[in-house]
Amino acid sequence: MAIYAISDLHLSMAVNKPMDVFGGGWENYMQKIDENWNKTITDDDWVLVCGDLSWATYLEEAEADFRFLSSLHGKKILCKGNHDYWWTTLKKMNKFLENKGFCDIYFLHNNSFVCDGVGICGTRGWISPDNPEFTEHDDKVFRRELGRLELSLKSLKGKNCREVLAMLHYPPFYTDKGSREFLELMKDYGVSKCIYGHLHGPDFKDAVEGRVEGIEFLLTSCDRLGFKPVRLY
């Protein structure tokens, strides 16, 4: 069993929003994901998907995208991305999975998982307070996301974990700017690895990767990874 990660699949099987418009690298991206994923992942593996799974607006509209994801090898844990408009309550989403028979997909939302001794926690995150467009509303969302990450981290208490991984959608901070609050929270709870997505193309330059203050950071946007899940453990 191994643990992999990828993010920002931006599936659009039921809505007309192909990613090809964002450059040649996205041509036939679903075929690339399908082939690379199934050549890499076995059904015993876990894949952490850090947000932006589907362009669908409603959960039922996302069914075809979930069916595609479920057809891929392995068990998948999803956190919310900024474009996951279909995301709703955990109860409704779990019922959707049950009704559709998607038994290999799990949602990370104020909860946590343990995979082969690795505690998996996380949340969506939000834009940084030093963003010039940051508003009072953004501050409320930012604080709420910090709280959700802490709830997720706390839910690991009493579970047998050899280490803790945090999965976010937004970067916890950027190369030369950004709030340290997500970083400090992860340090307080002993997080050893943090994966995230959201950044594409020219924004890769802002990605924090490598070890920072004892935590290893990795950007997992699928175009950054060549549309192939990256092994973490």
Coordinates of C-alpha atoms in Angstrom, one line a residue:
M1 CA 0.0 0.0 0.0
A2 CA 1.2 3.5 -0.9
I3 CA -0.1 7.0 -0.5
Y4 CA -0.2 9.4 -3.5
A5 CA -1.5 12.9 -4.2
I6 CA -2.8 15.0 -7.0
S7 CA -5.2 18.0 -7.3
D8 CA -7.1 20.3 -9.6
L9 CA -8.4 17.6 -11.9
H10 CA -11.1 20.1 -13.1
L11 CA -13.3 17.4 -14.6
S12 CA -16.1 18.6 -16.8
M13 CA -18.0 15.6 -18.1
A14 CA -21.4 17.2 -17.5
V15 CA -20.6 20.9 -18.1
N16 CA -19.0 22.6 -21.1
K17 CA -15.9 23.9 -19.4
P18 CA -12.9 22.1 -20.9
M19 CA -9.4 23.0 -19.6
D20 CA -7.8 23.1 -23.1
V21 CA -8.3 26.8 -23.2
F22 CA -5.6 27.2 -20.5
G23 CA -2.9 26.0 -22.9
G24 CA -1.6 23.0 -24.9
G25 CA -0.6 21.1 -21.8
W26 CA -4.2 20.5 -20.9
E27 CA -5.1 18.9 -24.3
N28 CA -6.7 15.5 -23.7
Y29 CA -6.0 15.9 -20.0
M30 CA -8.7 13.5 -18.9
Q31 CA -7.1 10.8 -21.0
K32 CA -3.7 11.6 -19.5
I33 CA -5.1 11.4 -16.0
D34 CA -6.8 8.1 -16.8
E35 CA -3.7 6.5 -18.3
N36 CA -1.1 7.8 -15.9
W37 CA -3.3 7.1 -12.8
N38 CA -4.0 3.5 -13.6
K39 CA -0.4 2.8 -14.6
T40 CA 0.7 4.2 -11.2
I41 CA -2.0 3.3 -8.7
T42 CA -3.2 0.0 -7.4
D43 CA -6.5 -0.7 -5.7
D44 CA -4.6 -1.0 -2.4
D45 CA -3.3 2.6 -2.6
W46 CA -4.7 5.8 -1.3
V47 CA -4.8 9.0 -3.4
L48 CA -5.3 12.4 -1.8
V49 CA -7.1 14.9 -4.1
C50 CA -6.5 18.5 -2.9
G51 CA -9.6 20.2 -4.3
D52 CA -11.1 21.4 -7.6
L53 CA -12.3 18.0 -8.6
S54 CA -15.2 19.1 -10.8
W55 CA -16.6 22.1 -12.6
A56 CA -20.2 21.0 -11.7
T57 CA -22.4 23.4 -9.8
Y58 CA -24.5 20.9 -8.0
L59 CA -23.7 17.5 -6.5
E60 CA -26.0 15.5 -8.9
E61 CA -24.5 17.4 -11.8
A62 CA -21.1 16.1 -10.7
E63 CA -22.1 12.4 -10.9
A64 CA -20.3 11.7 -14.2
D65 CA -17.1 13.2 -12.8
F66 CA -17.4 11.1 -9.6
R67 CA -18.0 8.1 -11.8
F68 CA -14.8 8.8 -13.7
L69 CA -12.9 9.2 -10.4
S70 CA -14.4 6.0 -9.0
S71 CA -13.3 4.1 -12.1
L72 CA -9.7 4.9 -11.4
H73 CA -7.6 2.6 -9.2
G74 CA -7.3 3.1 -5.4
K75 CA -9.2 4.8 -2.6
K76 CA -9.5 8.6 -2.8
I77 CA -9.8 11.2 -0.1
L78 CA -11.1 14.6 -1.3
C79 CA -10.9 18.1 0.3
K80 CA -12.7 21.1 -1.0
G81 CA -11.4 23.5 -3.7
N82 CA -12.5 27.0 -4.5
H83 CA -14.2 25.7 -7.7
D84 CA -16.0 22.8 -6.0
Y85 CA -19.4 24.6 -6.0
W86 CA -21.2 21.2 -5.7
W87 CA -19.7 20.7 -2.2
T88 CA -22.4 20.6 0.5
T89 CA -22.8 19.0 3.9
L90 CA -20.8 15.9 4.8
K91 CA -24.0 14.0 5.4
K92 CA -25.5 14.8 2.0
M93 CA -22.2 14.1 0.2
N94 CA -21.8 10.7 2.0
K95 CA -25.4 9.8 1.1
F96 CA -24.7 10.7 -2.5
L97 CA -21.7 8.4 -2.5
E98 CA -23.7 5.6 -0.9
N99 CA -26.6 6.0 -3.3
K100 CA -24.3 6.0 -6.4
G101 CA -22.1 3.1 -5.2
F102 CA -18.9 5.2 -5.1
C103 CA -17.5 3.2 -2.2
D104 CA -13.8 4.1 -2.9
I105 CA -14.3 7.9 -2.3
Y106 CA -14.1 9.8 1.0
F107 CA -14.6 13.4 2.0
L108 CA -12.3 15.3 4.3
H109 CA -14.5 17.9 6.1
N110 CA -13.9 18.6 9.8
N111 CA -12.7 15.0 10.2
S112 CA -9.6 13.0 9.6
F113 CA -8.3 9.6 8.3
V114 CA -5.4 7.3 9.2
C115 CA -3.8 5.5 6.2
D116 CA -1.0 3.1 7.0
G117 CA -0.1 5.0 10.2
V118 CA -0.3 8.5 8.5
G119 CA -2.9 10.9 9.9
I120 CA -4.6 12.8 7.1
C121 CA -6.2 16.1 8.1
G122 CA -7.0 19.2 6.1
T123 CA -9.4 21.9 4.8
R124 CA -9.8 24.1 1.8
G125 CA -7.8 27.2 3.1
W126 CA -8.3 30.7 1.7
I127 CA -6.5 33.6 0.2
S128 CA -3.8 35.3 2.3
P129 CA -4.7 38.3 4.4
D130 CA -1.9 40.3 2.7
N131 CA -3.8 40.1 -0.6
P132 CA -4.7 43.7 -1.7
E133 CA -8.2 42.5 -2.4
F134 CA -8.7 40.9 1.0
T135 CA -11.9 42.0 2.6
E136 CA -13.7 41.7 5.9
H137 CA -15.7 38.8 4.5
D138 CA -12.4 37.1 3.4
D139 CA -11.1 37.5 7.0
K140 CA -14.2 35.6 8.3
V141 CA -13.7 32.8 5.8
F142 CA -9.9 32.7 6.5
R143 CA -10.6 32.4 10.3
R144 CA -13.2 29.7 9.6
E145 CA -10.8 27.7 7.5
L146 CA -8.2 27.9 10.3
G147 CA -10.8 26.6 12.7
R148 CA -11.7 23.7 10.4
L149 CA -8.1 22.7 10.0
E150 CA -7.7 22.7 13.8
L151 CA -10.9 20.6 14.2
S152 CA -9.5 18.1 11.7
L153 CA -6.2 18.0 13.5
K154 CA -7.9 17.6 16.9
S155 CA -9.9 14.7 15.5
L156 CA -6.7 12.7 15.2
K157 CA -6.3 12.7 19.0
G158 CA -6.1 9.1 20.3
K159 CA -5.5 7.7 16.8
N160 CA -2.3 5.7 16.2
C161 CA -0.3 7.9 13.8
R162 CA 3.4 7.8 13.1
E163 CA 3.1 11.2 11.4
V164 CA 0.6 13.8 10.3
L165 CA -0.1 15.2 6.8
A166 CA -2.2 18.2 6.1
M167 CA -3.9 18.6 2.7
L168 CA -5.2 22.0 1.7
H169 CA -6.4 23.5 -1.6
Y170 CA -5.0 27.0 -1.2
P171 CA -1.3 27.4 -0.5
P172 CA -0.8 27.9 3.2
F173 CA 1.6 30.8 2.3
Y174 CA 3.7 31.9 -0.7
T175 CA 7.4 32.2 -1.4
D176 CA 7.8 35.8 -0.4
K177 CA 4.5 36.7 1.3
G178 CA 1.5 35.5 3.1
S179 CA 0.2 34.9 6.6
R180 CA 2.0 32.4 8.8
E181 CA -1.1 31.3 10.7
F182 CA -1.6 28.1 8.8
L183 CA 2.1 27.3 9.2
E184 CA 2.1 28.0 12.9
L185 CA -1.1 25.9 13.4
M186 CA 0.5 23.0 11.6
K187 CA 3.7 23.3 13.6
D188 CA 1.6 23.3 16.9
Y189 CA 0.1 20.0 16.0
G190 CA 3.2 18.3 14.7
V191 CA 2.4 18.2 11.0
S192 CA 5.3 16.8 9.0
K193 CA 4.1 17.2 5.5
C194 CA 1.6 19.6 3.7
I195 CA 0.3 19.2 0.2
Y196 CA -1.8 21.7 -1.7
G197 CA -3.0 22.8 -5.2
H198 CA -4.7 25.8 -6.7
L199 CA -1.7 27.2 -8.5
H200 CA -1.3 26.7 -12.3
G201 CA 1.1 27.7 -15.0
P202 CA 2.8 31.1 -14.4
D203 CA 1.8 30.9 -10.7
F204 CA 4.1 27.9 -10.1
K205 CA 6.8 30.5 -9.3
D206 CA 4.9 31.4 -6.1
A207 CA 4.8 27.8 -4.8
V208 CA 6.5 26.9 -1.6
E209 CA 8.1 23.5 -1.9
G210 CA 10.6 21.6 0.2
R211 CA 11.2 21.8 3.9
V212 CA 10.2 24.9 5.8
E213 CA 10.5 25.1 9.6
G214 CA 10.3 21.3 9.9
I215 CA 7.4 20.8 7.5
E216 CA 7.8 19.4 3.9
F217 CA 5.6 21.3 1.4
L218 CA 4.6 20.0 -2.0
L219 CA 2.4 21.5 -4.8
T220 CA 0.2 18.8 -6.3
S221 CA -1.7 20.6 -9.1
C222 CA -2.1 18.0 -11.9
D223 CA -0.5 20.2 -14.6
R224 CA 2.5 20.6 -12.3
L225 CA 2.8 16.8 -11.9
G226 CA 2.3 16.0 -15.6
F227 CA -1.2 14.7 -14.8
K228 CA 0.3 11.8 -12.8
P229 CA -0.2 11.3 -9.1
V230 CA 3.0 11.8 -7.0
R231 CA 4.0 9.2 -4.3
L232 CA 4.2 10.6 -0.8
Y233 CA 4.8 7.4 1.2

